[in-house]
Coordinates of N, CA and C in Angstrom, one line a residue:
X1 N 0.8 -1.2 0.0 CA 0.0 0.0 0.0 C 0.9 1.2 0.0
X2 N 0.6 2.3 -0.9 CA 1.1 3.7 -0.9 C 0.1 4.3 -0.2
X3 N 1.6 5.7 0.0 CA 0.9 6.6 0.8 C -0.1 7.3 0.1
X4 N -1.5 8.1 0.7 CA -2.3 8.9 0.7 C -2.3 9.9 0.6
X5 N -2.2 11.3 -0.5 CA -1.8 12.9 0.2 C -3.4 13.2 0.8
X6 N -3.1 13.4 2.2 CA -4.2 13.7 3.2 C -4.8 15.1 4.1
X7 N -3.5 15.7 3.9 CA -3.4 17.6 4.0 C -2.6 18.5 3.9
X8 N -2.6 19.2 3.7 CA -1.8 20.2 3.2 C -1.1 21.0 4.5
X9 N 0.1 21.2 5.0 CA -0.1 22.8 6.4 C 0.7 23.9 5.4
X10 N -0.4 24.9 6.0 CA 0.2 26.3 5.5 C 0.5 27.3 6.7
X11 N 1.3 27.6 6.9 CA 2.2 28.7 7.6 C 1.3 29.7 7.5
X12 N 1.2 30.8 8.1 CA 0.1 31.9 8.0 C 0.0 32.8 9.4
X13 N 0.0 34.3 9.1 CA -0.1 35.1 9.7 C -1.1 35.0 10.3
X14 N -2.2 35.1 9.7 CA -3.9 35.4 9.8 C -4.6 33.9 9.4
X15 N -4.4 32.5 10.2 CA -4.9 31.7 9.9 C -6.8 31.7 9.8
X16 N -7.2 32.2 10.3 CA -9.3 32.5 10.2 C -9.3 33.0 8.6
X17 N -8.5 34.5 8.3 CA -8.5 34.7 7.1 C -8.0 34.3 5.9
X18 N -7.3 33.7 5.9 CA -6.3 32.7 5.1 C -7.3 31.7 5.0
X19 N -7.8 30.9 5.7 CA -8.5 29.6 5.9 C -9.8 30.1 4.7
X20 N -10.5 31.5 4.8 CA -11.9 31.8 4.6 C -11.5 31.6 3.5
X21 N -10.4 32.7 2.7 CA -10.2 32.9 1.4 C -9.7 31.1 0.6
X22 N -9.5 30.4 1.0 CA -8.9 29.5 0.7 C -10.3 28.5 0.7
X23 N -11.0 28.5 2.1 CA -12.6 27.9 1.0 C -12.9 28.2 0.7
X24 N -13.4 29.6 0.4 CA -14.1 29.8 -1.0 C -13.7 29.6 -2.2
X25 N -12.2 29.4 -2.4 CA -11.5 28.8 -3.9 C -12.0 28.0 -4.4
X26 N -11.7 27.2 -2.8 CA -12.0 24.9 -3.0 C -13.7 25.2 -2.7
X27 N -14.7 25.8 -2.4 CA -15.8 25.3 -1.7 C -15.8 24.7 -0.9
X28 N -14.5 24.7 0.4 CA -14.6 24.1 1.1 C -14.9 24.3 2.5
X29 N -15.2 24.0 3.4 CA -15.7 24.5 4.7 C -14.9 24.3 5.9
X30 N -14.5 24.8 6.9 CA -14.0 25.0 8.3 C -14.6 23.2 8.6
X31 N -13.1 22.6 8.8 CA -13.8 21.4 9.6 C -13.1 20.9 10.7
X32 N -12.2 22.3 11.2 CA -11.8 22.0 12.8 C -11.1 23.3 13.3
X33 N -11.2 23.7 14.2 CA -10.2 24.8 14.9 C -9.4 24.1 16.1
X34 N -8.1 24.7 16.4 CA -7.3 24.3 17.6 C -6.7 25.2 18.6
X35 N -6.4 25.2 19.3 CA -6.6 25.8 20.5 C -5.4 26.8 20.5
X36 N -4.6 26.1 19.1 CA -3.3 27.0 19.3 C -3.6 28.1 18.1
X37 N -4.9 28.4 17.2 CA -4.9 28.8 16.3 C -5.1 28.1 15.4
X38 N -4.8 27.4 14.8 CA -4.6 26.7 13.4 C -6.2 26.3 13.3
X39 N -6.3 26.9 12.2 CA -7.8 26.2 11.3 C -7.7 25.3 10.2
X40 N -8.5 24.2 10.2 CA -8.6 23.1 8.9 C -9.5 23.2 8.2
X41 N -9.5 23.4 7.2 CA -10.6 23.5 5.9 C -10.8 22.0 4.9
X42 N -11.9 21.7 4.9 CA -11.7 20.2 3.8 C -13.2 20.3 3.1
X43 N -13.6 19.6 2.0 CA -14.5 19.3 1.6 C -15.5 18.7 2.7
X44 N -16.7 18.7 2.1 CA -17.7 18.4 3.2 C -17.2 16.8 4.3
X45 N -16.8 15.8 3.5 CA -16.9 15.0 4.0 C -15.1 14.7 5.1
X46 N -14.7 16.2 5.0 CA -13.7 16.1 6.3 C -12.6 15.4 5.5
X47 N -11.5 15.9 7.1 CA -10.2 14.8 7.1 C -10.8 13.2 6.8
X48 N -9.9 12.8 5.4 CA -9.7 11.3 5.5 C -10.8 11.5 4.0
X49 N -11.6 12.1 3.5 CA -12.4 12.1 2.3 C -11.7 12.0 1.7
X50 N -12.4 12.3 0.0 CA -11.6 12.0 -1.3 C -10.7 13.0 -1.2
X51 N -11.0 14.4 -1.2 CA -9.4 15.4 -1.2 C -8.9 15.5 0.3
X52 N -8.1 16.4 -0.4 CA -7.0 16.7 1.3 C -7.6 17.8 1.7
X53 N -6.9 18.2 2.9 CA -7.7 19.0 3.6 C -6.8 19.9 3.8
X54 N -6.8 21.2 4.1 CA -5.7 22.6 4.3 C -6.2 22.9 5.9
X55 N -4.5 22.7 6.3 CA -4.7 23.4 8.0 C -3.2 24.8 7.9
X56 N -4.6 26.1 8.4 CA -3.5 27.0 8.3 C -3.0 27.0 9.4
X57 N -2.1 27.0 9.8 CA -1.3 27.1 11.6 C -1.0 28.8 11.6
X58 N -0.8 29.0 12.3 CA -0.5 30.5 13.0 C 1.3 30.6 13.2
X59 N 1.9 31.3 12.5 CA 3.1 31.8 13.0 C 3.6 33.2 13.2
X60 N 4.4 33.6 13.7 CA 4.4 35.2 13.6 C 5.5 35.4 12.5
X61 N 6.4 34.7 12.0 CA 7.3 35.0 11.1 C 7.6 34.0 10.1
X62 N 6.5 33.8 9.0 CA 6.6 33.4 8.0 C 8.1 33.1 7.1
X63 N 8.1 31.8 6.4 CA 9.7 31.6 6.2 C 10.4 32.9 5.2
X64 N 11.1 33.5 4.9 CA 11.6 34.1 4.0 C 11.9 33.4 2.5
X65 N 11.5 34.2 1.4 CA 12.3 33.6 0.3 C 11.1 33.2 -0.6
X66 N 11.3 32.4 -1.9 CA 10.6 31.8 -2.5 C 10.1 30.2 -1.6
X67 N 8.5 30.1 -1.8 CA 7.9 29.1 -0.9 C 8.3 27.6 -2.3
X68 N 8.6 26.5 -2.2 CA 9.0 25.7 -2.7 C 7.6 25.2 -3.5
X69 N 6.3 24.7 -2.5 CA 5.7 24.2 -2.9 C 4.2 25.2 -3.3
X70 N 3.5 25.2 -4.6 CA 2.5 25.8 -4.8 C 1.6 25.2 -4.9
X71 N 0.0 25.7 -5.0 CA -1.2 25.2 -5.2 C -1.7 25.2 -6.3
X72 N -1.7 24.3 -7.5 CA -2.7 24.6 -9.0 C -3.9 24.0 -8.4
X73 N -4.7 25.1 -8.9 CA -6.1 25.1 -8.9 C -7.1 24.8 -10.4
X74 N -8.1 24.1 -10.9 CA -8.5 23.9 -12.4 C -10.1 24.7 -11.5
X75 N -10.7 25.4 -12.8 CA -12.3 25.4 -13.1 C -12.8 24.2 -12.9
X76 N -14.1 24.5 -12.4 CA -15.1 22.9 -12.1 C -16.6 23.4 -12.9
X77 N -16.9 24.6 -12.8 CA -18.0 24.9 -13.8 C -18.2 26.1 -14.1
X78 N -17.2 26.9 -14.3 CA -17.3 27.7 -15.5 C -15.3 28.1 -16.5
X79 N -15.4 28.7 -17.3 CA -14.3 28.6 -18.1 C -13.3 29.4 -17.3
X80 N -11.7 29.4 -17.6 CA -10.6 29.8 -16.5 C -11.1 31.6 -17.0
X81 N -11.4 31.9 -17.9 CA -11.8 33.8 -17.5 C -12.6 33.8 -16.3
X82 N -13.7 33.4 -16.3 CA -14.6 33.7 -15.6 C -13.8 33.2 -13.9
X83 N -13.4 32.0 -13.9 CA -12.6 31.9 -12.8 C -11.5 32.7 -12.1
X84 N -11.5 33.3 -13.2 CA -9.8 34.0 -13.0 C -10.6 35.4 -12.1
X85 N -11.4 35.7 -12.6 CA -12.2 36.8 -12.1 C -13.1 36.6 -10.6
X86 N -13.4 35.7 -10.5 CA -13.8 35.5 -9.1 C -12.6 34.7 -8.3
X87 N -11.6 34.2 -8.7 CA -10.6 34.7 -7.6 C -9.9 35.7 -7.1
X88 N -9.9 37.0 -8.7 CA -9.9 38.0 -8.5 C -10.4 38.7 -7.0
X89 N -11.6 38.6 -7.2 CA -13.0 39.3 -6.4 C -12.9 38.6 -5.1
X90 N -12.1 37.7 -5.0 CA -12.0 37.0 -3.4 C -11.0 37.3 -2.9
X91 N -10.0 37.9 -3.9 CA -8.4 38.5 -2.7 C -7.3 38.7 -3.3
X92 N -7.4 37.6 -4.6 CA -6.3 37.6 -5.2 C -5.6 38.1 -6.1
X93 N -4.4 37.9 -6.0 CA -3.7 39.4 -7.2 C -2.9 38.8 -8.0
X94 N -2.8 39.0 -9.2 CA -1.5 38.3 -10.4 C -0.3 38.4 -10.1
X95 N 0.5 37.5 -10.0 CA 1.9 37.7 -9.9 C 2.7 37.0 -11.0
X96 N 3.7 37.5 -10.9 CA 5.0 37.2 -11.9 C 6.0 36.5 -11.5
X97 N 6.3 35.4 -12.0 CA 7.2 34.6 -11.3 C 7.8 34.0 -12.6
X98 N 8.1 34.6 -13.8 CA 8.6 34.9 -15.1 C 8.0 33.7 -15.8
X99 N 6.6 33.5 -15.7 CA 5.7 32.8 -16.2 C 5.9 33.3 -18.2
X100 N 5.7 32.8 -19.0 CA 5.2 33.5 -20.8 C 4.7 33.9 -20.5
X101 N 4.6 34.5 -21.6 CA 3.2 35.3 -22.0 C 2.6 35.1 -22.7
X102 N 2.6 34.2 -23.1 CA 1.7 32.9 -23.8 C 1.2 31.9 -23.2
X103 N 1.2 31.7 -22.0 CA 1.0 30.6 -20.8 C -0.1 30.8 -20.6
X104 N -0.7 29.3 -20.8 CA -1.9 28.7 -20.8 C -2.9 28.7 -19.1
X105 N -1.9 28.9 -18.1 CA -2.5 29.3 -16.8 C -2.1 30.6 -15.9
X106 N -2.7 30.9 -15.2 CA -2.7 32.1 -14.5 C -1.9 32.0 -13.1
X107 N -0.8 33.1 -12.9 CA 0.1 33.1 -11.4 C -0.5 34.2 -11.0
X108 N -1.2 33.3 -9.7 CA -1.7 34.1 -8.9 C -1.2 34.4 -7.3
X109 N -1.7 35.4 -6.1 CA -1.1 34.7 -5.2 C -2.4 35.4 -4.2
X110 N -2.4 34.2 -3.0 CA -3.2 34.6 -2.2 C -3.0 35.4 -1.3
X111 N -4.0 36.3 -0.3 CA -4.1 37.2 0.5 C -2.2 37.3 1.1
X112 N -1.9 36.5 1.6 CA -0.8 35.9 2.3 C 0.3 36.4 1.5
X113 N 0.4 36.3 -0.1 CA 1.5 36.5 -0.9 C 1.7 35.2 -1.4
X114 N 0.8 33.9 -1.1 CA 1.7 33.0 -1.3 C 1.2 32.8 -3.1
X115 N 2.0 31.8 -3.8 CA 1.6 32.1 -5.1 C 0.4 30.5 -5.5
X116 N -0.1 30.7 -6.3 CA -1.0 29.3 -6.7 C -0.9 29.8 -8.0
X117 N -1.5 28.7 -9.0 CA -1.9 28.9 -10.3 C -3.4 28.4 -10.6
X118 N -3.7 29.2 -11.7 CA -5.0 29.0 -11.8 C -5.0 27.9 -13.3
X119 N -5.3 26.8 -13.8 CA -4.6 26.1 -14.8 C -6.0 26.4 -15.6
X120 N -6.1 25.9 -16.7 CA -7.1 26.1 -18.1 C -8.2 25.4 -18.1
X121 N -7.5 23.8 -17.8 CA -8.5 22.3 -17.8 C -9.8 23.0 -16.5
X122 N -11.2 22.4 -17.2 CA -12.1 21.9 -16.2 C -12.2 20.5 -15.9
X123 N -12.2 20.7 -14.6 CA -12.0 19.2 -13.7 C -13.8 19.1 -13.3
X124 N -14.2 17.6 -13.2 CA -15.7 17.9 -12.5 C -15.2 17.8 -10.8
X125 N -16.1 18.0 -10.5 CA -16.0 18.7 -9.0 C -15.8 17.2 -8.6
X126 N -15.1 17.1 -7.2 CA -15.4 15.8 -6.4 C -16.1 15.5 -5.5

């Protein structure tokens, strides 16, 4: 048996706001808080469902530098304009990370600075 990817941790200033903006991307919902701060977001059916779940933790000094690992995100029901524009409308800003200019997906980054992309393909929802 192989392993499972089961959650994501993200480092975060403002874990409550970080967490909001980040389920409304996924449509995902708050499915635990911790006493130290850290909030978990997952699809309805929680830790251990079909996707993984994002727990933002609380730090006061976020790592320095370029972050290694990023988030691609695909459309589920409508085309990447229209997506690109309601993540717009939820926080997020275009960034450059010497992406073409011909490139087929969008570098974005959330509230935080951190960067995701927005890719072209629609996926059906899970």
């Amino acid at each position: 048996m192989a392993c499972r990817f089961s959650e994501l941790v993200v480092d975060s200033r403002d874990p409550e706001s970080l967490a909001a903006f980040w389920a409304a991307v996924l449509d995902y919902r708050v499915v635990g808080r911790e006493d130290d701060g850290a909030v978990e977001i997952g699809p309805e059916a929680g830790f251990g469902g079909p996707a993984p779940t994002l727990i933002f933790v609380p730090v006061t000094d976020p790592t320095p530098g370029k972050v290694r690992l990023h988030i691609d995100v695909s459309p589920t029901d409508r085309d990447q304009d229209a997506e690109l524009q309601r993540l717009l409308d939820l926080g997020a800003t275009p960034a450059d990370v010497g992406q073409p200019a011909d490139a087929t997906w969008h570098v974005l980054a959330d509230p935080e600075g951190n960067e995701f992309c927005l890719l072209r393909a629609r996926l059906d929802p899970v």
